Amino acid sequence: MEKKIRVMSEKPLNAETPIEYLRSWITPNAVFFKRNQGEIMKEPIDLSQWELIIEGEVEKSVRFSFEQIIRMPKAIVSNTLECSGNGRSLLEEKASGNPWTIGGVGNAVWGGVWLRDLLEKAGLKEEAKHIAFEGLDKPLGSAGIKFVRSIPIDKAMSSTLLAYEMNGEPLPLEHGYPLRALALGWTGANCVKWLYKITVLDHPFEGFYMDNAYRVHQKGEDPKSGEVVKRIKLKSIITQPLPGETLEAGPVTILGAAYAGEVDVERVEVSVDNGKSWEVAELIGPHEPFGWRQWQYVWEVKRSGDFTIMARATDTKGGEQPMNAQWNVLGYGNNGIKEHSITVHIK
Ligand SMILES: Nc1nc2c(c(=O)[nH]1)N[C@H]1C(S)=C(S)[C@@H](COP(=O)(O)O)O[C@H]1N2
Ligand SMILES: [Mo]
């Protein structure tokens, strides 16, 4: 059976993973969500034409061919990637942007090199504070603004991967072939695809995608005054049953995924009575840093009717998922328990 993704827009390509495919620890590349601001090249770039440039506040500018990169020590890590706007359409008060439900997230095993290994080859100057990434995609729209993003030096040196492999395949074209940044545990906006230039700066990069988009702000506030989206927030999603599904009474295995970005998920609890009582779910499947946890809870349903199911996660640092999301103009970081609840009908 051909795997189908839910396309929200073709140009640029924005598509989310259908809920059924979020039940696996690994999200298959074919249905892994795709989020783009610009136009993707039609053909993968010829690797002999590709180079990675590192310049700016460095001792010496350096260039790496793809061959040089794959000869370097390899890192293999799991990482759950989530778009900052994931869950936006579930907010009670509408927020502008792509109408993601819960499928603007996926977990993959990535192969690549640590960004710090490359930065060390260039040699960082004392002024080095932020690392800006630029990709080869073409901007859409008359303003012609490129998707350039920067991350703080600490994140770049501690836990940022440059990935050339995704779930055992060369990085697919839509996901940034041949190389992408992955600020592990941070939202997708910090993970520039089709990477070709890294600029070391003494300040955060200034531009539309840093100062206007990807800022958490309220109506009437200057976007610039809002916080930049960085860490993925603690969240639990329900992946089985589907919202609105009709089921027979008897045992029902409720499945879901919980993730906390840089932090580990400690516990997931489930309520089948709209939040009145809670039971602990079982965490199942692989357990890796930056990767999500799959969980299950077997619900013994004895009577018919409509039931609202909720899941709530706790992280190992004592963080708890909020009952309701904090609304903001662009609907970023929706991790509300209520917003992610589902209702099912028992026959
Ligand atoms: N060059 C480039 N990188 C980009 C983007 C983009 O538009 N251009 N979109 C970002 C956003 S907002 C997200 S959520 C992730 C999505 O990654 P994916 O399409 O591989 O799932 O890529 C990020 N990297
Ligand atoms: Mo995103």
Short mmCIF file of N, CA, C and O in Angstrom, two decimals, residues 203-327:
data_model
loop_
_atom_site.label_atom_id
_atom_site.label_comp_id
_atom_site.label_asym_id
_atom_site.label_seq_id
_atom_site.Cartn_x
_atom_site.Cartn_y
_atom_site.Cartn_z
N HIS A 203 26.52 37.97 16.99
CA HIS A 203 25.16 38.32 17.42
C HIS A 203 24.20 37.39 16.69
O HIS A 203 24.57 36.79 15.67
N PRO A 204 22.92 37.30 17.16
CA PRO A 204 21.96 36.47 16.42
C PRO A 204 21.76 37.03 15.02
O PRO A 204 21.85 38.25 14.82
N PHE A 205 21.53 36.16 14.06
CA PHE A 205 21.27 36.61 12.69
C PHE A 205 20.02 37.48 12.71
O PHE A 205 19.06 37.20 13.42
N GLU A 206 20.03 38.56 11.93
CA GLU A 206 18.86 39.44 11.84
C GLU A 206 18.21 39.27 10.49
O GLU A 206 18.87 39.33 9.46
N GLY A 207 16.90 39.09 10.51
CA GLY A 207 16.17 38.90 9.26
C GLY A 207 14.77 38.43 9.58
O GLY A 207 14.47 38.11 10.73
N PHE A 208 13.93 38.37 8.57
CA PHE A 208 12.52 38.04 8.75
C PHE A 208 12.30 36.75 9.55
O PHE A 208 11.49 36.72 10.48
N TYR A 209 13.04 35.69 9.21
CA TYR A 209 12.79 34.40 9.86
C TYR A 209 13.36 34.28 11.27
O TYR A 209 13.10 33.32 11.97
N MET A 210 14.12 35.31 11.66
CA MET A 210 14.58 35.36 13.05
C MET A 210 13.76 36.35 13.86
O MET A 210 13.45 36.11 15.02
N ASP A 211 13.42 37.49 13.25
CA ASP A 211 12.84 38.61 14.00
C ASP A 211 11.32 38.69 13.94
O ASP A 211 10.71 39.28 14.83
N ASN A 212 10.72 38.15 12.89
CA ASN A 212 9.27 38.26 12.74
C ASN A 212 8.57 36.91 12.86
O ASN A 212 7.70 36.74 13.71
N ALA A 213 8.95 36.00 11.95
CA ALA A 213 8.37 34.66 12.05
C ALA A 213 9.05 33.97 13.24
O ALA A 213 10.08 34.43 13.71
N TYR A 214 8.47 32.92 13.74
CA TYR A 214 9.08 32.14 14.82
C TYR A 214 9.34 32.92 16.10
O TYR A 214 10.34 32.70 16.79
N ARG A 215 8.44 33.86 16.40
CA ARG A 215 8.46 34.57 17.67
C ARG A 215 7.11 34.34 18.35
O ARG A 215 6.07 34.43 17.70
N VAL A 216 7.15 34.07 19.62
CA VAL A 216 5.92 33.84 20.39
C VAL A 216 5.42 35.18 20.90
O VAL A 216 6.03 35.76 21.80
N HIS A 217 4.35 35.68 20.30
CA HIS A 217 3.86 37.00 20.72
C HIS A 217 2.35 37.08 20.72
O HIS A 217 1.66 36.25 20.13
N GLN A 218 1.84 38.11 21.42
CA GLN A 218 0.41 38.32 21.55
C GLN A 218 -0.05 39.41 20.58
O GLN A 218 0.78 40.15 20.06
N LYS A 219 -1.36 39.50 20.38
CA LYS A 219 -1.92 40.54 19.51
C LYS A 219 -1.51 41.92 19.99
O LYS A 219 -1.50 42.18 21.19
N GLY A 220 -1.14 42.77 19.05
CA GLY A 220 -0.76 44.14 19.41
C GLY A 220 0.69 44.27 19.85
O GLY A 220 1.18 45.37 20.03
N GLU A 221 1.36 43.11 20.02
CA GLU A 221 2.78 43.15 20.41
C GLU A 221 3.65 43.09 19.17
O GLU A 221 3.31 42.43 18.19
N ASP A 222 4.80 43.73 19.25
CA ASP A 222 5.78 43.65 18.17
C ASP A 222 6.35 42.22 18.19
O ASP A 222 6.84 41.78 19.23
N PRO A 223 6.28 41.50 17.05
CA PRO A 223 6.83 40.13 17.06
C PRO A 223 8.26 40.07 17.63
O PRO A 223 8.59 39.15 18.37
N LYS A 224 9.05 41.07 17.32
CA LYS A 224 10.45 41.12 17.78
C LYS A 224 10.60 41.03 19.29
O LYS A 224 11.63 40.62 19.79
N SER A 225 9.55 41.49 19.99
CA SER A 225 9.62 41.47 21.46
C SER A 225 9.35 40.07 22.01
O SER A 225 9.57 39.79 23.18
N GLY A 226 8.83 39.18 21.15
CA GLY A 226 8.51 37.82 21.59
C GLY A 226 9.74 36.93 21.62
O GLY A 226 10.76 37.24 21.02
N GLU A 227 9.59 35.80 22.33
CA GLU A 227 10.69 34.85 22.43
C GLU A 227 10.87 34.08 21.11
O GLU A 227 9.88 33.76 20.45
N VAL A 228 12.09 33.77 20.77
CA VAL A 228 12.39 32.95 19.59
C VAL A 228 12.04 31.49 19.94
O VAL A 228 12.34 31.04 21.04
N VAL A 229 11.41 30.78 19.00
CA VAL A 229 11.12 29.37 19.27
C VAL A 229 12.42 28.57 19.32
O VAL A 229 13.26 28.71 18.45
N LYS A 230 12.58 27.80 20.37
CA LYS A 230 13.81 27.00 20.49
C LYS A 230 13.46 25.57 20.86
O LYS A 230 13.29 24.73 19.99
N ARG A 231 13.36 25.31 22.15
CA ARG A 231 13.16 23.93 22.61
C ARG A 231 11.76 23.41 22.28
O ARG A 231 10.78 24.15 22.38
N ILE A 232 11.71 22.13 21.95
CA ILE A 232 10.42 21.46 21.78
C ILE A 232 9.80 21.33 23.17
O ILE A 232 10.49 21.03 24.14
N LYS A 233 8.50 21.58 23.24
CA LYS A 233 7.83 21.51 24.54
C LYS A 233 7.31 20.12 24.85
O LYS A 233 6.97 19.36 23.93
N LEU A 234 7.21 19.84 26.14
CA LEU A 234 6.70 18.55 26.61
C LEU A 234 5.27 18.32 26.12
O LEU A 234 4.39 19.15 26.36
N LYS A 235 5.08 17.19 25.48
CA LYS A 235 3.75 16.90 24.92
C LYS A 235 3.50 15.41 24.81
O LYS A 235 4.43 14.63 24.63
N SER A 236 2.23 15.06 24.90
CA SER A 236 1.83 13.68 24.66
C SER A 236 0.70 13.69 23.64
O SER A 236 -0.22 14.50 23.75
N ILE A 237 0.82 12.84 22.63
CA ILE A 237 -0.24 12.76 21.62
C ILE A 237 -0.86 11.37 21.66
O ILE A 237 -0.19 10.39 22.04
N ILE A 238 -2.13 11.29 21.27
CA ILE A 238 -2.83 10.00 21.22
C ILE A 238 -2.91 9.58 19.76
O ILE A 238 -3.38 10.34 18.91
N THR A 239 -2.40 8.38 19.48
CA THR A 239 -2.33 7.95 18.08
C THR A 239 -3.29 6.80 17.76
O THR A 239 -3.49 6.46 16.60
N GLN A 240 -3.86 6.20 18.79
CA GLN A 240 -4.86 5.12 18.63
C GLN A 240 -5.70 5.11 19.89
O GLN A 240 -5.11 5.13 20.97
N PRO A 241 -7.03 5.07 19.78
CA PRO A 241 -7.83 5.14 18.56
C PRO A 241 -7.75 6.51 17.92
O PRO A 241 -7.11 7.41 18.44
N LEU A 242 -8.41 6.63 16.76
CA LEU A 242 -8.43 7.92 16.06
C LEU A 242 -9.56 8.77 16.64
O LEU A 242 -10.54 8.23 17.14
N PRO A 243 -9.43 10.09 16.54
CA PRO A 243 -10.51 10.96 17.01
C PRO A 243 -11.83 10.60 16.33
O PRO A 243 -11.86 10.38 15.12
N GLY A 244 -12.88 10.45 17.13
CA GLY A 244 -14.21 10.18 16.57
C GLY A 244 -14.46 8.73 16.19
O GLY A 244 -15.54 8.40 15.70
N GLU A 245 -13.49 7.85 16.45
CA GLU A 245 -13.66 6.45 16.06
C GLU A 245 -14.78 5.77 16.85
O GLU A 245 -15.01 6.11 18.01
N THR A 246 -15.45 4.84 16.20
CA THR A 246 -16.47 4.04 16.88
C THR A 246 -15.90 2.65 17.13
O THR A 246 -15.35 2.03 16.22
N LEU A 247 -16.01 2.20 18.39
CA LEU A 247 -15.39 0.92 18.79
C LEU A 247 -16.38 0.05 19.54
O LEU A 247 -17.36 0.55 20.10
N GLU A 248 -16.06 -1.24 19.57
CA GLU A 248 -16.83 -2.18 20.37
C GLU A 248 -16.35 -2.09 21.82
O GLU A 248 -15.18 -1.81 22.05
N ALA A 249 -17.24 -2.39 22.76
CA ALA A 249 -16.81 -2.49 24.16
C ALA A 249 -15.84 -3.65 24.29
O ALA A 249 -15.79 -4.52 23.42
N GLY A 250 -15.04 -3.66 25.37
CA GLY A 250 -14.02 -4.69 25.54
C GLY A 250 -12.68 -4.02 25.70
O GLY A 250 -12.62 -2.80 25.87
N PRO A 251 -11.57 -4.78 25.66
CA PRO A 251 -10.27 -4.12 25.84
C PRO A 251 -9.90 -3.26 24.62
O PRO A 251 -10.03 -3.70 23.49
N VAL A 252 -9.49 -2.03 24.88
CA VAL A 252 -9.05 -1.10 23.82
C VAL A 252 -7.65 -0.64 24.18
O VAL A 252 -7.43 -0.08 25.25
N THR A 253 -6.68 -0.92 23.33
CA THR A 253 -5.33 -0.44 23.60
C THR A 253 -5.18 0.98 23.06
O THR A 253 -5.31 1.21 21.86
N ILE A 254 -4.96 1.88 24.01
CA ILE A 254 -4.74 3.28 23.63
C ILE A 254 -3.24 3.45 23.43
O ILE A 254 -2.44 3.03 24.26
N LEU A 255 -2.87 4.02 22.27
CA LEU A 255 -1.45 4.23 21.97
C LEU A 255 -1.16 5.72 21.83
O LEU A 255 -2.04 6.50 21.45
N GLY A 256 0.08 6.06 22.10
CA GLY A 256 0.47 7.45 21.90
C GLY A 256 1.97 7.59 21.90
O GLY A 256 2.73 6.62 22.00
N ALA A 257 2.40 8.83 21.73
CA ALA A 257 3.82 9.17 21.78
C ALA A 257 3.97 10.38 22.68
O ALA A 257 3.08 11.25 22.71
N ALA A 258 5.07 10.43 23.42
CA ALA A 258 5.33 11.58 24.29
C ALA A 258 6.76 12.02 24.06
O ALA A 258 7.65 11.20 23.86
N TYR A 259 6.96 13.33 24.05
CA TYR A 259 8.30 13.85 23.78
C TYR A 259 8.53 15.15 24.52
O TYR A 259 7.59 15.87 24.83
N ALA A 260 9.80 15.40 24.80
CA ALA A 260 10.15 16.56 25.60
C ALA A 260 11.40 17.25 25.06
O ALA A 260 11.98 18.08 25.73
N GLY A 261 11.82 16.90 23.85
CA GLY A 261 12.97 17.56 23.25
C GLY A 261 14.27 17.20 23.94
O GLY A 261 14.70 16.05 23.91
N GLU A 262 14.88 18.20 24.57
CA GLU A 262 16.19 17.97 25.21
C GLU A 262 16.07 17.17 26.49
O GLU A 262 17.06 16.67 27.02
N VAL A 263 14.87 17.10 27.04
CA VAL A 263 14.66 16.43 28.31
C VAL A 263 14.02 15.07 28.05
O VAL A 263 13.53 14.80 26.95
N ASP A 264 14.03 14.21 29.06
CA ASP A 264 13.49 12.88 28.92
C ASP A 264 12.06 12.83 29.47
O ASP A 264 11.75 13.53 30.43
N VAL A 265 11.24 11.99 28.87
CA VAL A 265 9.88 11.80 29.38
C VAL A 265 9.95 10.84 30.57
O VAL A 265 10.55 9.78 30.48
N GLU A 266 9.35 11.23 31.67
CA GLU A 266 9.38 10.40 32.87
C GLU A 266 8.14 9.51 32.94
O GLU A 266 8.21 8.33 33.27
N ARG A 267 6.99 10.10 32.61
CA ARG A 267 5.73 9.38 32.84
C ARG A 267 4.65 9.92 31.92
O ARG A 267 4.64 11.10 31.59
N VAL A 268 3.76 9.02 31.54
CA VAL A 268 2.57 9.43 30.80
C VAL A 268 1.37 8.86 31.54
O VAL A 268 1.38 7.70 31.97
N GLU A 269 0.35 9.68 31.75
CA GLU A 269 -0.88 9.22 32.38
C GLU A 269 -2.04 9.44 31.41
O GLU A 269 -2.02 10.37 30.61
N VAL A 270 -3.03 8.56 31.54
CA VAL A 270 -4.17 8.60 30.64
C VAL A 270 -5.46 8.74 31.44
O VAL A 270 -5.59 8.16 32.52
N SER A 271 -6.37 9.52 30.90
CA SER A 271 -7.70 9.64 31.50
C SER A 271 -8.71 9.26 30.44
O SER A 271 -8.61 9.70 29.29
N VAL A 272 -9.70 8.45 30.83
CA VAL A 272 -10.76 8.09 29.86
C VAL A 272 -12.09 8.71 30.28
O VAL A 272 -13.14 8.40 29.73
N ASP A 273 -12.02 9.60 31.28
CA ASP A 273 -13.25 10.25 31.75
C ASP A 273 -13.10 11.77 31.74
O ASP A 273 -13.49 12.45 32.67
N ASN A 274 -12.48 12.26 30.65
CA ASN A 274 -12.37 13.71 30.45
C ASN A 274 -11.59 14.42 31.56
O ASN A 274 -11.90 15.55 31.92
N GLY A 275 -10.59 13.70 32.11
CA GLY A 275 -9.69 14.36 33.06
C GLY A 275 -10.04 14.21 34.52
O GLY A 275 -9.35 14.75 35.39
N LYS A 276 -11.10 13.43 34.82
CA LYS A 276 -11.45 13.27 36.25
C LYS A 276 -10.48 12.34 36.96
O LYS A 276 -10.01 12.64 38.05
N SER A 277 -10.17 11.21 36.35
CA SER A 277 -9.23 10.28 36.99
C SER A 277 -8.14 9.90 35.99
O SER A 277 -8.36 9.94 34.77
N TRP A 278 -6.97 9.53 36.52
CA TRP A 278 -5.80 9.28 35.67
C TRP A 278 -5.14 7.95 36.04
O TRP A 278 -5.08 7.58 37.21
N GLU A 279 -4.65 7.25 35.03
CA GLU A 279 -3.92 5.99 35.23
C GLU A 279 -2.58 6.10 34.51
O GLU A 279 -2.49 6.73 33.46
N VAL A 280 -1.58 5.43 35.07
CA VAL A 280 -0.24 5.49 34.46
C VAL A 280 -0.17 4.58 33.23
O VAL A 280 -0.61 3.43 33.28
N ALA A 281 0.36 5.10 32.14
CA ALA A 281 0.53 4.31 30.91
C ALA A 281 1.89 3.62 30.95
O ALA A 281 2.78 4.01 31.72
N GLU A 282 2.04 2.60 30.11
CA GLU A 282 3.32 1.88 30.02
C GLU A 282 4.15 2.48 28.88
O GLU A 282 3.64 2.65 27.77
N LEU A 283 5.41 2.80 29.18
CA LEU A 283 6.29 3.32 28.12
C LEU A 283 6.85 2.12 27.38
O LEU A 283 7.34 1.17 27.99
N ILE A 284 6.76 2.13 26.05
CA ILE A 284 7.19 0.97 25.27
C ILE A 284 8.17 1.41 24.17
O ILE A 284 8.19 2.56 23.77
N GLY A 285 8.96 0.44 23.72
CA GLY A 285 9.84 0.72 22.58
C GLY A 285 11.16 1.34 22.98
O GLY A 285 11.46 1.50 24.16
N PRO A 286 11.98 1.69 21.98
CA PRO A 286 13.31 2.23 22.25
C PRO A 286 13.28 3.50 23.10
O PRO A 286 12.30 4.24 23.08
N HIS A 287 14.38 3.68 23.84
CA HIS A 287 14.51 4.82 24.74
C HIS A 287 15.87 5.45 24.48
O HIS A 287 16.90 4.92 24.89
N GLU A 288 15.88 6.54 23.75
CA GLU A 288 17.13 7.18 23.33
C GLU A 288 17.05 8.68 23.62
O GLU A 288 15.97 9.26 23.53
N PRO A 289 18.20 9.32 23.92
CA PRO A 289 18.17 10.77 24.11
C PRO A 289 17.59 11.45 22.86
O PRO A 289 17.87 11.01 21.74
N PHE A 290 16.82 12.47 23.06
CA PHE A 290 16.21 13.30 22.00
C PHE A 290 15.13 12.58 21.19
O PHE A 290 14.54 13.16 20.29
N GLY A 291 14.91 11.32 21.49
CA GLY A 291 13.89 10.56 20.75
C GLY A 291 12.62 10.48 21.59
O GLY A 291 12.67 10.54 22.82
N TRP A 292 11.50 10.32 20.94
CA TRP A 292 10.25 10.24 21.69
C TRP A 292 10.05 8.87 22.32
O TRP A 292 10.77 7.92 22.02
N ARG A 293 9.09 8.77 23.24
CA ARG A 293 8.70 7.49 23.81
C ARG A 293 7.33 7.14 23.27
O ARG A 293 6.44 7.98 23.18
N GLN A 294 7.18 5.88 22.94
CA GLN A 294 5.86 5.39 22.61
C GLN A 294 5.26 4.88 23.91
O GLN A 294 5.98 4.43 24.79
N TRP A 295 3.95 4.93 24.04
CA TRP A 295 3.31 4.44 25.27
C TRP A 295 2.00 3.74 24.93
O TRP A 295 1.45 3.92 23.85
N GLN A 296 1.53 2.94 25.88
CA GLN A 296 0.22 2.30 25.71
C GLN A 296 -0.50 2.18 27.03
O GLN A 296 0.11 2.15 28.10
N TYR A 297 -1.80 2.10 26.92
CA TYR A 297 -2.63 1.91 28.10
C TYR A 297 -3.82 1.05 27.67
O TYR A 297 -4.50 1.37 26.69
N VAL A 298 -4.00 -0.07 28.35
CA VAL A 298 -5.12 -0.95 27.97
C VAL A 298 -6.35 -0.55 28.79
O VAL A 298 -6.37 -0.64 30.01
N TRP A 299 -7.33 -0.13 28.08
CA TRP A 299 -8.58 0.39 28.66
C TRP A 299 -9.66 -0.69 28.54
O TRP A 299 -9.96 -1.14 27.44
N GLU A 300 -10.19 -1.08 29.67
CA GLU A 300 -11.27 -2.09 29.67
C GLU A 300 -12.60 -1.35 29.61
O GLU A 300 -13.05 -0.80 30.61
N VAL A 301 -13.19 -1.32 28.45
CA VAL A 301 -14.44 -0.56 28.30
C VAL A 301 -15.63 -1.47 28.55
O VAL A 301 -15.77 -2.49 27.86
N LYS A 302 -16.46 -1.09 29.50
CA LYS A 302 -17.57 -1.97 29.87
C LYS A 302 -18.92 -1.47 29.38
O LYS A 302 -19.88 -2.21 29.35
N ARG A 303 -18.99 -0.19 29.08
CA ARG A 303 -20.31 0.31 28.66
C ARG A 303 -20.22 1.18 27.40
O ARG A 303 -19.14 1.64 27.04
N SER A 304 -21.37 1.35 26.79
CA SER A 304 -21.38 2.17 25.58
C SER A 304 -21.49 3.65 25.94
O SER A 304 -21.76 4.00 27.09
N GLY A 305 -21.26 4.49 24.95
CA GLY A 305 -21.35 5.93 25.18
C GLY A 305 -20.19 6.66 24.54
O GLY A 305 -19.37 6.06 23.83
N ASP A 306 -20.13 7.97 24.77
CA ASP A 306 -19.03 8.80 24.26
C ASP A 306 -18.02 9.01 25.38
O ASP A 306 -18.41 9.32 26.50
N PHE A 307 -16.75 8.85 25.05
CA PHE A 307 -15.68 9.00 26.06
C PHE A 307 -14.61 9.95 25.55
O PHE A 307 -14.17 9.83 24.40
N THR A 308 -14.19 10.86 26.41
CA THR A 308 -13.10 11.76 26.05
C THR A 308 -11.82 11.29 26.71
O THR A 308 -11.75 11.12 27.94
N ILE A 309 -10.84 11.02 25.86
CA ILE A 309 -9.56 10.46 26.33
C ILE A 309 -8.51 11.58 26.33
O ILE A 309 -8.42 12.35 25.37
N MET A 310 -7.74 11.62 27.41
CA MET A 310 -6.66 12.60 27.51
C MET A 310 -5.37 11.88 27.89
O MET A 310 -5.42 10.83 28.53
N ALA A 311 -4.26 12.48 27.53
CA ALA A 311 -2.96 11.95 27.95
C ALA A 311 -2.14 13.12 28.46
O ALA A 311 -2.21 14.22 27.89
N ARG A 312 -1.40 12.89 29.53
CA ARG A 312 -0.54 13.97 30.02
C ARG A 312 0.84 13.40 30.37
O ARG A 312 0.96 12.32 30.94
N ALA A 313 1.86 14.17 30.00
CA ALA A 313 3.24 13.72 30.21
C ALA A 313 3.92 14.56 31.28
O ALA A 313 3.58 15.73 31.50
N THR A 314 4.89 13.92 31.94
CA THR A 314 5.75 14.59 32.92
C THR A 314 7.17 14.31 32.48
O THR A 314 7.47 13.22 32.01
N ASP A 315 8.07 15.30 32.61
CA ASP A 315 9.46 15.04 32.23
C ASP A 315 10.33 14.78 33.46
O ASP A 315 9.87 14.92 34.60
N THR A 316 11.57 14.38 33.23
CA THR A 316 12.44 13.98 34.33
C THR A 316 12.94 15.17 35.15
O THR A 316 13.60 14.99 36.17
N LYS A 317 12.65 16.37 34.68
CA LYS A 317 13.02 17.56 35.46
C LYS A 317 11.82 18.14 36.20
O LYS A 317 11.86 19.28 36.66
N GLY A 318 10.75 17.36 36.27
CA GLY A 318 9.56 17.81 37.01
C GLY A 318 8.61 18.65 36.18
O GLY A 318 7.60 19.13 36.69
N GLY A 319 8.92 18.84 34.92
CA GLY A 319 8.02 19.61 34.05
C GLY A 319 6.73 18.84 33.81
O GLY A 319 6.76 17.61 33.69
N GLU A 320 5.62 19.55 33.77
CA GLU A 320 4.32 18.91 33.52
C GLU A 320 3.64 19.57 32.34
O GLU A 320 3.72 20.78 32.18
N GLN A 321 2.96 18.75 31.58
CA GLN A 321 2.21 19.29 30.44
C GLN A 321 1.04 20.12 30.97
O GLN A 321 0.34 19.66 31.88
N PRO A 322 0.79 21.31 30.42
CA PRO A 322 -0.32 22.12 30.93
C PRO A 322 -1.68 21.60 30.45
O PRO A 322 -1.77 20.98 29.41
N MET A 323 -2.73 21.87 31.22
CA MET A 323 -4.08 21.46 30.80
C MET A 323 -4.48 22.21 29.53
O MET A 323 -5.04 21.63 28.62
N ASN A 324 -4.13 23.50 29.47
CA ASN A 324 -4.43 24.29 28.27
C ASN A 324 -3.16 24.95 27.73
O ASN A 324 -2.30 25.35 28.51
N ALA A 325 -3.11 25.08 26.42
CA ALA A 325 -1.95 25.72 25.78
C ALA A 325 -1.96 27.22 26.05
O ALA A 325 -3.01 27.80 26.31
N GLN A 326 -0.77 27.81 25.95
CA GLN A 326 -0.68 29.27 26.03
C GLN A 326 -0.84 29.81 24.62
O GLN A 326 0.03 29.62 23.78
N TRP A 327 -1.96 30.45 24.37
CA TRP A 327 -2.25 30.96 23.03
C TRP A 327 -1.27 32.06 22.64
O TRP A 327 -0.84 32.85 23.49
#
